[in-house]
Structures are given as C-alpha cells and as structure tokens.
Amino acid sequence: MTSIGGAEMVDWNLAAATATRFVRPGPDVSRDEARAVVAELRRHARSSEEHVREFTRMIPEGTVPRDTPVLVVDRAGWVKANVAGFRELLRPLLDKMQERRPGGPGGAVLGAVGGKVTGVELGMLLSFLASRVLGQYETFAPATRDLPAGDPGGGGNGGGRLLLVAPNIVHVERELEVAPHDFRLWVCLHEETHRTQFTGVPWLRDHLEGEIQSFLGETDTDPMTVLERLREAAQSLAGARPEGERDEGGHSIVEIVQTPAQREILGRLTAVMSLLEGHADFVMDGVGPSVVPSVAEIREKFQQRRARGASRLDQALRKLLGLDAKLRQYRDGERFVRAVVDEVGMDGFNRVWTSPNTLPTKAEIAKPADWVARVHRKGEGAP
C-alpha cells in the first residue's frame, strides 16, 4: 500500500504478517527429523495418487488428468497460500465494496484504516486455523513466487495445489500416539482424494467457484447493514444477546451475514462440500486396510479427538467460524457415499460426477435413497 488513496479494502500484507506473528509454534523437531517428515509426506502423496485412483475409478484407464503440485509446507507457508487464495476469491466482492466507499479524503482515510483493521482480523483468524489444518486442496490457488499452482490450461479446470502442513501432522500423530508412518499415509489418502476430485472432474472447479461468486454477489454492501450483522456476530461470540431473545445455540458468521438468496445458495454449497468431504473420508477408510496396518486405531482415536474438541474458547470459535458445520459435513457426507455405494456400487456412485445436475441436494445428503431414485431409476426409465 503506497498511498491512502490506493488503499485496498483488506490490507493483505498485514493479514499475512499478523497471522505469521501470532500462529502457535509447531512441535519440537530437529532439522534432520523435519527433513525426514517432508520426504516421507512427499512419498506418501505420490503413492496415494495410485491408491485413490484405483479405488475410486473416477479417472478412466489411459486418461492422464491435468497435474497439480503437491507442496509440503509449515504453518507460515499455509498462511501465505491462503492469503493469496482469499485475495483471489474475494476480489469481485471487494471491488464491489470499493466502488461503494465514500469519495473524497474522508473515504480514502476510512478505507485505509478499515483495510488495516480487516487485515488484522483476517490475520488473527488465519493464525487460529493455521495450527489445525492437516492438509488442504487449494482449488482457487493463484501461483506465487514461493507457491506454484497448476496450470489453468484448457477445459476450465483452473489452477490448484495440494498443501500438506507438516508440523500439524506431526503434532496430531504425537497427540494421538499412533504410528507416524501410518498416520501420514492416512492423511495423504484423504487429501489426495480431494486432488483427484478436482483434477478428474473438469467442470467441478468452475461450478463451485460460480456458486461461491453467486453467494458473494448477493452480499449487501451497505455499511450500516454489514455493521449491524457484525454486531450480531460479536454478541453471538460474547454470549451477550439483547434481553428477551433466546439463545438457540449460536450461529456462525456465515449464517449471520446472510440474505434469503444466500441461504439457498449456501444449501447447495453445503451439499457439495458434504459430498466432497464425505467421499474423501470414505476413500481414506476404504483404501486404508490394505495399505495402513493401524487404520482402525487411527480412525477411532481421530474420531474421539474430533468429538472431544478443545477448550471452551476453542469450541466457541469453532461455532462462530462454522467449523462445527464442517465436522458434520464429514459425517453426513460419508454416510451418503457409503449408502449409495452399498446400493449401486462404486460405478453407480460415480454418476454423481456426471454434471452439476447429478450432484446431491442438501435433502438428498440426508436421504441417499432419494438421490438413487432420482439419478438411477429416472435414467433407467422407471416411472
């Protein structure tokens, strides 16, 4: 930011600096241990690719999908990657808000101050998340000097990259007291499934981005409306609700800052994310027994860790940020995938990747038989 007049709505450099400064330190490992972890994660990522493709049968034999890089990063590297991703994804919305900013010196000063405040807030959010994410397929990742991404190429598949956060994986494997080799491969199987989903289904990335942009496009950029919704979010976090209002368990920021049209879009997004997360869990456990000897122990301990949560503050932040909803997506989506595969087999399930019209609805995630009836029996000429 070289001048106040050119200030962005979010100071992205400040967001990255804040997150890097406040992120928790990683586990204590020697330089040699760190190198060994990175090397093993890279090997597991390569082997997971073959295991996942063989199990899912998503990519026809002889087909070579577009490649995307696999990067083993530390917490600061994860922060940098996600700041770049957020900046790219939110650009249309922030440009819209920039146009609505008051003109003149007052508006420029307000924009500069607001950009810094928002940058600090985003940085604190990322510092919280940076110590918790084990891996992530960055669907909308732009390439940077330090973090390469896939070549968008043809077919509308966009760039992308797979991130494996080495210190977080080591932290969790130590906390759970599981075999490091097995746990690292188990994590790679989950994340490689996400990579296969997006590299093997050419339309998925653009469809998901279109839904997200539609959601953001419905955002009310009136400053007073946004301030009022943020006030509600703050009250939700603090537990300070106006007298006479019942607390229904709190809402996430995404639920609070929402219009009726956004609720409809969010329902579709929730269904897609439940499918993707549940499919990854299903594949991870399906492949696991043949290549991860202690998969049953890992799954049991990991599920207990998910259910147990952490401190009350940690749980409150998870609720406010909607992270508890993500945990439900793993559970509900995995049940959907398992039920469909039991009913129509893996090839029958793979019809889900045919087009946006064959994706399950939010209601069908809860009732897999309805999806089978709609996609299979209709396609087979049933009345």
Short mmCIF file of C-alpha atoms in Angstrom, two decimals:
data_model
loop_
_atom_site.label_atom_id
_atom_site.label_comp_id
_atom_site.label_asym_id
_atom_site.label_seq_id
_atom_site.Cartn_x
_atom_site.Cartn_y
_atom_site.Cartn_z
CA MET A 1 0.00 0.00 0.00
CA THR A 2 1.89 3.02 -1.28
CA SER A 3 -0.78 5.64 -0.65
CA ILE A 4 -4.02 6.11 1.26
CA GLY A 5 -5.88 6.88 -1.95
CA GLY A 6 -4.96 3.48 -3.37
CA ALA A 7 -5.75 1.51 -0.20
CA GLU A 8 -7.48 -1.81 -0.62
CA MET A 9 -10.47 -2.93 1.42
CA VAL A 10 -8.21 -5.54 3.06
CA ASP A 11 -4.53 -5.00 3.80
CA TRP A 12 -3.44 -8.45 2.67
CA ASN A 13 0.21 -7.99 3.61
CA LEU A 14 -0.85 -7.06 7.15
CA ALA A 15 -3.13 -10.11 7.27
CA ALA A 16 -0.22 -12.41 6.41
CA ALA A 17 2.15 -10.68 8.83
CA THR A 18 -0.39 -10.81 11.67
CA ALA A 19 -1.15 -14.49 11.15
CA THR A 20 2.53 -15.41 10.94
CA ARG A 21 3.29 -13.46 14.11
CA PHE A 22 0.52 -14.94 16.25
CA VAL A 23 0.38 -18.53 14.99
CA ARG A 24 1.31 -21.09 17.62
CA PRO A 25 4.80 -22.61 17.42
CA GLY A 26 4.96 -26.06 15.92
CA PRO A 27 6.14 -29.24 17.65
CA ASP A 28 9.78 -29.53 18.66
CA VAL A 29 11.65 -31.42 15.94
CA SER A 30 15.25 -31.41 14.87
CA ARG A 31 16.34 -30.29 11.42
CA ASP A 32 17.00 -33.89 10.40
CA GLU A 33 13.61 -35.01 11.70
CA ALA A 34 11.89 -32.21 9.77
CA ARG A 35 13.63 -33.21 6.55
CA ALA A 36 12.61 -36.84 7.07
CA VAL A 37 8.96 -35.86 7.65
CA VAL A 38 8.88 -33.75 4.48
CA ALA A 39 10.46 -36.51 2.41
CA GLU A 40 8.04 -39.13 3.74
CA LEU A 41 4.97 -36.95 3.11
CA ARG A 42 6.09 -36.44 -0.48
CA ARG A 43 6.49 -40.20 -0.96
CA HIS A 44 3.08 -40.85 0.57
CA ALA A 45 1.48 -38.22 -1.65
CA ARG A 46 2.84 -39.98 -4.75
CA SER A 47 1.74 -43.44 -3.63
CA SER A 48 -1.69 -42.15 -2.52
CA GLU A 49 -2.39 -40.94 -6.04
CA GLU A 50 -2.28 -44.51 -7.39
CA HIS A 51 -4.24 -45.96 -4.46
CA VAL A 52 -7.04 -43.38 -4.72
CA ARG A 53 -7.44 -43.65 -8.48
CA GLU A 54 -7.58 -47.44 -8.34
CA PHE A 55 -10.19 -47.43 -5.55
CA THR A 56 -12.45 -44.64 -6.84
CA ARG A 57 -12.30 -45.46 -10.56
CA MET A 58 -13.05 -41.78 -11.19
CA ILE A 59 -10.40 -41.43 -13.89
CA PRO A 60 -10.78 -43.82 -16.86
CA GLU A 61 -7.82 -46.06 -17.54
CA GLY A 62 -5.44 -44.48 -20.02
CA THR A 63 -6.59 -40.95 -19.19
CA VAL A 64 -3.94 -38.56 -17.91
CA PRO A 65 -5.60 -35.77 -15.88
CA ARG A 66 -4.01 -32.36 -15.61
CA ASP A 67 -1.36 -32.34 -12.91
CA THR A 68 -1.26 -30.03 -9.89
CA PRO A 69 1.66 -29.64 -7.48
CA VAL A 70 1.88 -31.18 -4.01
CA LEU A 71 3.57 -28.86 -1.51
CA VAL A 72 4.70 -29.75 2.00
CA VAL A 73 4.56 -26.51 4.00
CA ASP A 74 4.91 -25.18 7.52
CA ARG A 75 2.26 -23.05 9.24
CA ALA A 76 3.60 -19.80 7.80
CA GLY A 77 3.53 -21.33 4.31
CA TRP A 78 -0.10 -22.35 4.80
CA VAL A 79 -0.91 -18.78 5.83
CA LYS A 80 0.75 -17.29 2.74
CA ALA A 81 -1.07 -19.71 0.46
CA ASN A 82 -4.46 -18.97 1.98
CA VAL A 83 -3.99 -15.20 1.96
CA ALA A 84 -3.32 -15.47 -1.78
CA GLY A 85 -6.35 -17.72 -2.22
CA PHE A 86 -8.69 -15.46 -0.25
CA ARG A 87 -7.47 -12.44 -2.18
CA GLU A 88 -8.25 -14.10 -5.49
CA LEU A 89 -11.64 -15.49 -4.46
CA LEU A 90 -12.89 -12.33 -2.75
CA ARG A 91 -11.66 -9.92 -5.42
CA PRO A 92 -15.09 -9.38 -7.10
CA LEU A 93 -16.81 -8.69 -3.77
CA LEU A 94 -14.09 -6.34 -2.54
CA ASP A 95 -14.11 -4.47 -5.85
CA LYS A 96 -17.86 -4.01 -5.42
CA MET A 97 -17.38 -2.70 -1.87
CA GLN A 98 -14.58 -0.44 -3.06
CA GLU A 99 -16.96 1.22 -5.50
CA ARG A 100 -19.45 1.85 -2.68
CA ARG A 101 -16.85 3.54 -0.47
CA PRO A 102 -17.48 7.27 0.07
CA GLY A 103 -15.42 9.55 -2.16
CA GLY A 104 -13.03 12.29 -1.08
CA PRO A 105 -10.26 12.36 1.53
CA GLY A 106 -12.58 11.10 4.28
CA GLY A 107 -13.49 8.00 2.33
CA ALA A 108 -9.84 7.34 1.48
CA VAL A 109 -8.79 7.59 5.12
CA LEU A 110 -11.71 5.38 6.18
CA GLY A 111 -10.71 2.84 3.54
CA ALA A 112 -7.09 2.81 4.68
CA VAL A 113 -8.00 2.37 8.35
CA GLY A 114 -10.68 -0.18 7.57
CA GLY A 115 -8.31 -2.15 5.36
CA LYS A 116 -5.80 -2.41 8.17
CA VAL A 117 -8.42 -3.40 10.74
CA THR A 118 -9.80 -6.05 8.41
CA GLY A 119 -6.27 -7.25 7.66
CA VAL A 120 -5.56 -7.74 11.37
CA GLU A 121 -8.88 -9.54 11.89
CA LEU A 122 -8.27 -11.87 8.95
CA GLY A 123 -4.73 -12.47 10.19
CA MET A 124 -5.98 -13.49 13.64
CA LEU A 125 -8.48 -15.87 12.06
CA LEU A 126 -5.76 -17.47 9.92
CA SER A 127 -3.43 -17.77 12.94
CA PHE A 128 -6.15 -19.77 14.69
CA LEU A 129 -6.68 -22.09 11.73
CA ALA A 130 -3.01 -22.48 10.76
CA SER A 131 -2.24 -24.82 13.65
CA ARG A 132 -5.28 -27.04 12.98
CA VAL A 133 -5.30 -27.85 9.26
CA LEU A 134 -3.53 -31.10 8.35
CA GLY A 135 -3.90 -30.74 4.60
CA GLN A 136 -5.86 -28.78 2.03
CA TYR A 137 -6.52 -28.88 -1.69
CA GLU A 138 -6.49 -25.23 -2.74
CA THR A 139 -9.00 -25.18 -5.55
CA PHE A 140 -8.66 -21.49 -6.48
CA ALA A 141 -5.00 -21.03 -5.74
CA PRO A 142 -3.10 -18.48 -7.83
CA ALA A 143 0.57 -19.21 -8.42
CA THR A 144 3.03 -17.12 -6.43
CA ARG A 145 6.81 -16.92 -6.46
CA ASP A 146 7.10 -19.28 -3.48
CA LEU A 147 3.95 -21.37 -4.01
CA PRO A 148 3.42 -22.79 -7.51
CA ALA A 149 -0.03 -23.87 -8.68
CA GLY A 150 -1.38 -25.96 -11.51
CA ASP A 151 -1.53 -24.50 -14.99
CA PRO A 152 -5.17 -23.49 -15.68
CA GLY A 153 -4.80 -24.90 -19.20
CA GLY A 154 -7.92 -25.90 -21.12
CA GLY A 155 -11.13 -27.50 -20.00
CA GLY A 156 -11.99 -24.81 -17.46
CA ASN A 157 -10.33 -26.67 -14.62
CA GLY A 158 -8.36 -23.75 -13.23
CA GLY A 159 -5.22 -23.86 -11.14
CA GLY A 160 -4.82 -25.71 -7.88
CA ARG A 161 -2.34 -27.22 -5.45
CA LEU A 162 -2.31 -29.69 -2.60
CA LEU A 163 -0.87 -28.50 0.71
CA LEU A 164 0.32 -30.85 3.44
CA VAL A 165 1.05 -28.99 6.70
CA ALA A 166 3.94 -30.98 8.17
CA PRO A 167 4.08 -29.54 11.74
CA ASN A 168 0.34 -30.08 12.27
CA ILE A 169 0.53 -33.68 11.08
CA VAL A 170 3.42 -34.36 13.47
CA HIS A 171 1.57 -32.64 16.32
CA VAL A 172 -1.56 -34.75 15.89
CA GLU A 173 0.25 -38.06 15.43
CA ARG A 174 2.11 -37.41 18.69
CA GLU A 175 -1.06 -36.34 20.48
CA LEU A 176 -2.90 -39.49 19.38
CA GLU A 177 0.15 -41.72 19.98
CA VAL A 178 -0.27 -43.52 16.66
CA ALA A 179 2.30 -44.91 14.23
CA PRO A 180 3.74 -41.91 12.35
CA HIS A 181 4.22 -43.78 9.06
CA ASP A 182 0.61 -44.99 9.04
CA PHE A 183 -0.90 -41.69 10.10
CA ARG A 184 0.96 -39.69 7.48
CA LEU A 185 -0.18 -42.03 4.72
CA TRP A 186 -3.75 -41.96 6.06
CA VAL A 187 -3.82 -38.16 5.90
CA CYS A 188 -2.36 -38.17 2.38
CA LEU A 189 -5.10 -40.55 1.20
CA HIS A 190 -7.78 -38.09 2.31
CA GLU A 191 -6.14 -35.07 0.71
CA GLU A 192 -5.25 -36.92 -2.49
CA THR A 193 -8.94 -37.79 -2.86
CA HIS A 194 -9.72 -34.06 -2.98
CA ARG A 195 -7.00 -33.57 -5.57
CA THR A 196 -8.47 -36.41 -7.66
CA GLN A 197 -11.97 -34.93 -7.36
CA PHE A 198 -10.90 -31.65 -8.92
CA THR A 199 -8.39 -32.92 -11.46
CA GLY A 200 -10.66 -35.77 -12.57
CA VAL A 201 -13.94 -33.81 -12.87
CA PRO A 202 -13.30 -30.95 -15.33
CA TRP A 203 -16.44 -28.93 -14.53
CA LEU A 204 -16.31 -29.16 -10.71
CA ARG A 205 -13.94 -26.27 -10.04
CA ASP A 206 -15.86 -23.79 -12.22
CA HIS A 207 -19.20 -24.92 -10.79
CA LEU A 208 -18.02 -24.44 -7.22
CA GLU A 209 -16.49 -21.05 -7.99
CA GLY A 210 -19.73 -19.98 -9.69
CA GLU A 211 -21.75 -20.87 -6.60
CA ILE A 212 -19.33 -19.03 -4.32
CA GLN A 213 -19.35 -15.93 -6.52
CA SER A 214 -23.17 -16.02 -6.61
CA PHE A 215 -23.14 -16.17 -2.82
CA LEU A 216 -20.75 -13.24 -2.58
CA GLY A 217 -22.68 -11.33 -5.25
CA GLU A 218 -25.76 -11.37 -3.04
CA THR A 219 -23.87 -9.73 -0.18
CA ASP A 220 -25.41 -6.46 0.95
CA THR A 221 -22.55 -3.97 0.83
CA ASP A 222 -24.46 -1.21 2.66
CA PRO A 223 -22.08 -0.28 5.53
CA MET A 224 -24.85 0.02 8.15
CA THR A 225 -26.25 -3.40 7.27
CA VAL A 226 -22.82 -5.01 7.47
CA LEU A 227 -22.09 -3.30 10.81
CA GLU A 228 -25.40 -4.49 12.25
CA ARG A 229 -24.69 -8.09 11.22
CA LEU A 230 -21.18 -7.93 12.58
CA ARG A 231 -22.65 -6.61 15.87
CA GLU A 232 -24.85 -9.71 15.98
CA ALA A 233 -21.80 -11.87 15.31
CA ALA A 234 -19.91 -10.23 18.18
CA GLN A 235 -22.88 -10.76 20.51
CA SER A 236 -23.01 -14.40 19.48
CA LEU A 237 -19.34 -14.87 20.39
CA ALA A 238 -19.65 -12.99 23.69
CA GLY A 239 -22.97 -14.54 24.64
CA ALA A 240 -24.46 -11.04 25.10
CA ARG A 241 -27.87 -11.23 23.48
CA PRO A 242 -30.48 -8.47 23.81
CA GLU A 243 -32.91 -9.01 26.66
CA GLY A 244 -35.87 -11.15 25.68
CA GLU A 245 -34.05 -13.01 22.89
CA ARG A 246 -33.45 -16.72 23.31
CA ASP A 247 -30.04 -18.20 22.60
CA GLU A 248 -30.58 -21.08 20.17
CA GLY A 249 -27.02 -22.29 20.45
CA GLY A 250 -25.35 -19.51 18.46
CA HIS A 251 -24.73 -19.05 14.76
CA SER A 252 -21.66 -18.93 12.62
CA ILE A 253 -20.53 -15.76 10.88
CA VAL A 254 -21.62 -17.28 7.57
CA GLU A 255 -25.11 -17.88 8.99
CA ILE A 256 -25.41 -14.39 10.43
CA VAL A 257 -24.16 -12.36 7.47
CA GLN A 258 -26.68 -13.81 5.06
CA THR A 259 -29.62 -12.88 2.86
CA PRO A 260 -32.50 -15.22 1.89
CA ALA A 261 -30.94 -15.76 -1.55
CA GLN A 262 -27.64 -16.62 0.11
CA ARG A 263 -29.32 -19.24 2.30
CA GLU A 264 -30.50 -21.03 -0.83
CA ILE A 265 -27.02 -20.91 -2.39
CA LEU A 266 -25.44 -21.98 0.89
CA GLY A 267 -27.70 -25.03 0.95
CA ARG A 268 -26.30 -26.12 -2.41
CA LEU A 269 -22.73 -25.39 -1.31
CA THR A 270 -23.25 -27.36 1.88
CA ALA A 271 -24.42 -30.36 -0.13
CA VAL A 272 -21.38 -30.20 -2.45
CA MET A 273 -18.92 -29.81 0.42
CA SER A 274 -20.57 -32.66 2.34
CA LEU A 275 -20.17 -34.84 -0.75
CA LEU A 276 -16.50 -33.94 -1.22
CA GLU A 277 -15.53 -34.32 2.44
CA GLY A 278 -17.57 -37.49 2.95
CA HIS A 279 -16.16 -39.04 -0.22
CA ALA A 280 -12.62 -38.30 0.98
CA ASP A 281 -13.31 -39.95 4.36
CA PHE A 282 -14.92 -42.95 2.64
CA VAL A 283 -11.95 -43.42 0.29
CA MET A 284 -9.45 -42.94 3.10
CA ASP A 285 -11.06 -45.72 5.12
CA GLY A 286 -11.69 -47.89 2.06
CA VAL A 287 -8.08 -47.85 0.92
CA GLY A 288 -6.72 -47.83 4.46
CA PRO A 289 -6.94 -51.52 5.45
CA SER A 290 -4.78 -52.63 2.52
CA VAL A 291 -2.00 -50.06 2.97
CA VAL A 292 -2.32 -48.66 6.53
CA PRO A 293 -1.98 -51.52 9.04
CA SER A 294 -3.24 -49.50 12.04
CA VAL A 295 -6.08 -47.72 10.24
CA ALA A 296 -8.74 -48.92 12.73
CA GLU A 297 -6.82 -47.50 15.69
CA ILE A 298 -6.12 -44.24 13.87
CA ARG A 299 -9.76 -43.78 12.87
CA GLU A 300 -11.04 -44.47 16.39
CA LYS A 301 -8.61 -42.07 18.06
CA PHE A 302 -9.11 -39.39 15.42
CA GLN A 303 -12.90 -39.55 15.77
CA GLN A 304 -12.55 -39.25 19.53
CA ARG A 305 -10.35 -36.20 19.03
CA ARG A 306 -12.93 -34.59 16.73
CA ALA A 307 -15.74 -35.24 19.21
CA ARG A 308 -13.73 -34.15 22.24
CA GLY A 309 -12.82 -30.74 20.86
CA ALA A 310 -10.59 -28.46 22.90
CA SER A 311 -11.09 -25.60 25.33
CA ARG A 312 -14.38 -23.70 25.70
CA LEU A 313 -12.85 -20.77 23.84
CA ASP A 314 -11.75 -23.10 21.05
CA GLN A 315 -15.25 -24.55 20.85
CA ALA A 316 -16.82 -21.07 20.77
CA LEU A 317 -14.53 -20.03 17.91
CA ARG A 318 -15.30 -23.23 16.03
CA LYS A 319 -19.01 -22.49 16.33
CA LEU A 320 -18.67 -18.85 15.31
CA LEU A 321 -16.49 -19.70 12.31
CA GLY A 322 -18.73 -22.57 11.24
CA LEU A 323 -16.07 -25.24 11.80
CA ASP A 324 -18.55 -27.45 13.65
CA ALA A 325 -20.60 -27.47 10.44
CA LYS A 326 -17.53 -28.80 8.61
CA LEU A 327 -17.33 -31.70 11.05
CA ARG A 328 -20.98 -32.50 10.30
CA GLN A 329 -20.10 -32.47 6.60
CA TYR A 330 -17.56 -35.25 7.14
CA ARG A 331 -20.12 -37.37 8.98
CA ASP A 332 -23.19 -36.73 6.83
CA GLY A 333 -21.28 -36.92 3.55
CA GLU A 334 -19.57 -40.18 4.45
CA ARG A 335 -22.94 -41.73 5.32
CA PHE A 336 -24.32 -40.61 1.96
CA VAL A 337 -21.41 -42.05 -0.02
CA ARG A 338 -21.43 -45.33 1.90
CA ALA A 339 -25.19 -45.79 1.47
CA VAL A 340 -25.06 -45.08 -2.28
CA VAL A 341 -22.07 -47.37 -2.88
CA ASP A 342 -23.81 -50.14 -0.92
CA GLU A 343 -26.90 -49.68 -3.10
CA VAL A 344 -25.48 -49.20 -6.63
CA GLY A 345 -21.73 -49.88 -6.36
CA MET A 346 -18.78 -47.59 -6.98
CA ASP A 347 -19.50 -47.09 -10.68
CA GLY A 348 -23.11 -46.27 -9.84
CA PHE A 349 -21.98 -43.76 -7.25
CA ASN A 350 -19.63 -42.16 -9.79
CA ARG A 351 -22.63 -40.89 -11.71
CA VAL A 352 -22.54 -38.10 -9.15
CA TRP A 353 -19.65 -36.60 -11.15
CA THR A 354 -21.57 -36.50 -14.46
CA SER A 355 -22.75 -32.88 -14.25
CA PRO A 356 -23.99 -30.29 -11.73
CA ASN A 357 -27.47 -31.80 -12.18
CA THR A 358 -26.34 -35.12 -10.71
CA LEU A 359 -24.87 -33.61 -7.55
CA PRO A 360 -26.94 -34.42 -4.46
CA THR A 361 -29.12 -31.78 -2.88
CA LYS A 362 -28.86 -30.99 0.82
CA ALA A 363 -32.00 -33.07 1.39
CA GLU A 364 -30.56 -35.98 -0.60
CA ILE A 365 -27.39 -35.97 1.51
CA ALA A 366 -29.66 -36.84 4.43
CA LYS A 367 -31.71 -39.31 2.34
CA PRO A 368 -29.36 -41.11 -0.09
CA ALA A 369 -32.19 -43.29 -1.42
CA ASP A 370 -33.80 -40.16 -2.88
CA TRP A 371 -30.64 -39.43 -4.89
CA VAL A 372 -30.52 -43.03 -6.13
CA ALA A 373 -34.16 -42.80 -7.17
CA ARG A 374 -33.66 -39.51 -9.00
CA VAL A 375 -30.39 -40.27 -10.79
CA HIS A 376 -30.59 -44.02 -11.38
CA ARG A 377 -34.21 -45.05 -11.65
CA LYS A 378 -35.10 -41.99 -13.71
CA GLY A 379 -32.15 -42.68 -16.00
CA GLU A 380 -33.23 -46.31 -16.32
CA GLY A 381 -36.70 -45.32 -17.47
CA ALA A 382 -38.55 -46.04 -14.25
CA PRO A 383 -41.83 -44.12 -13.84
#
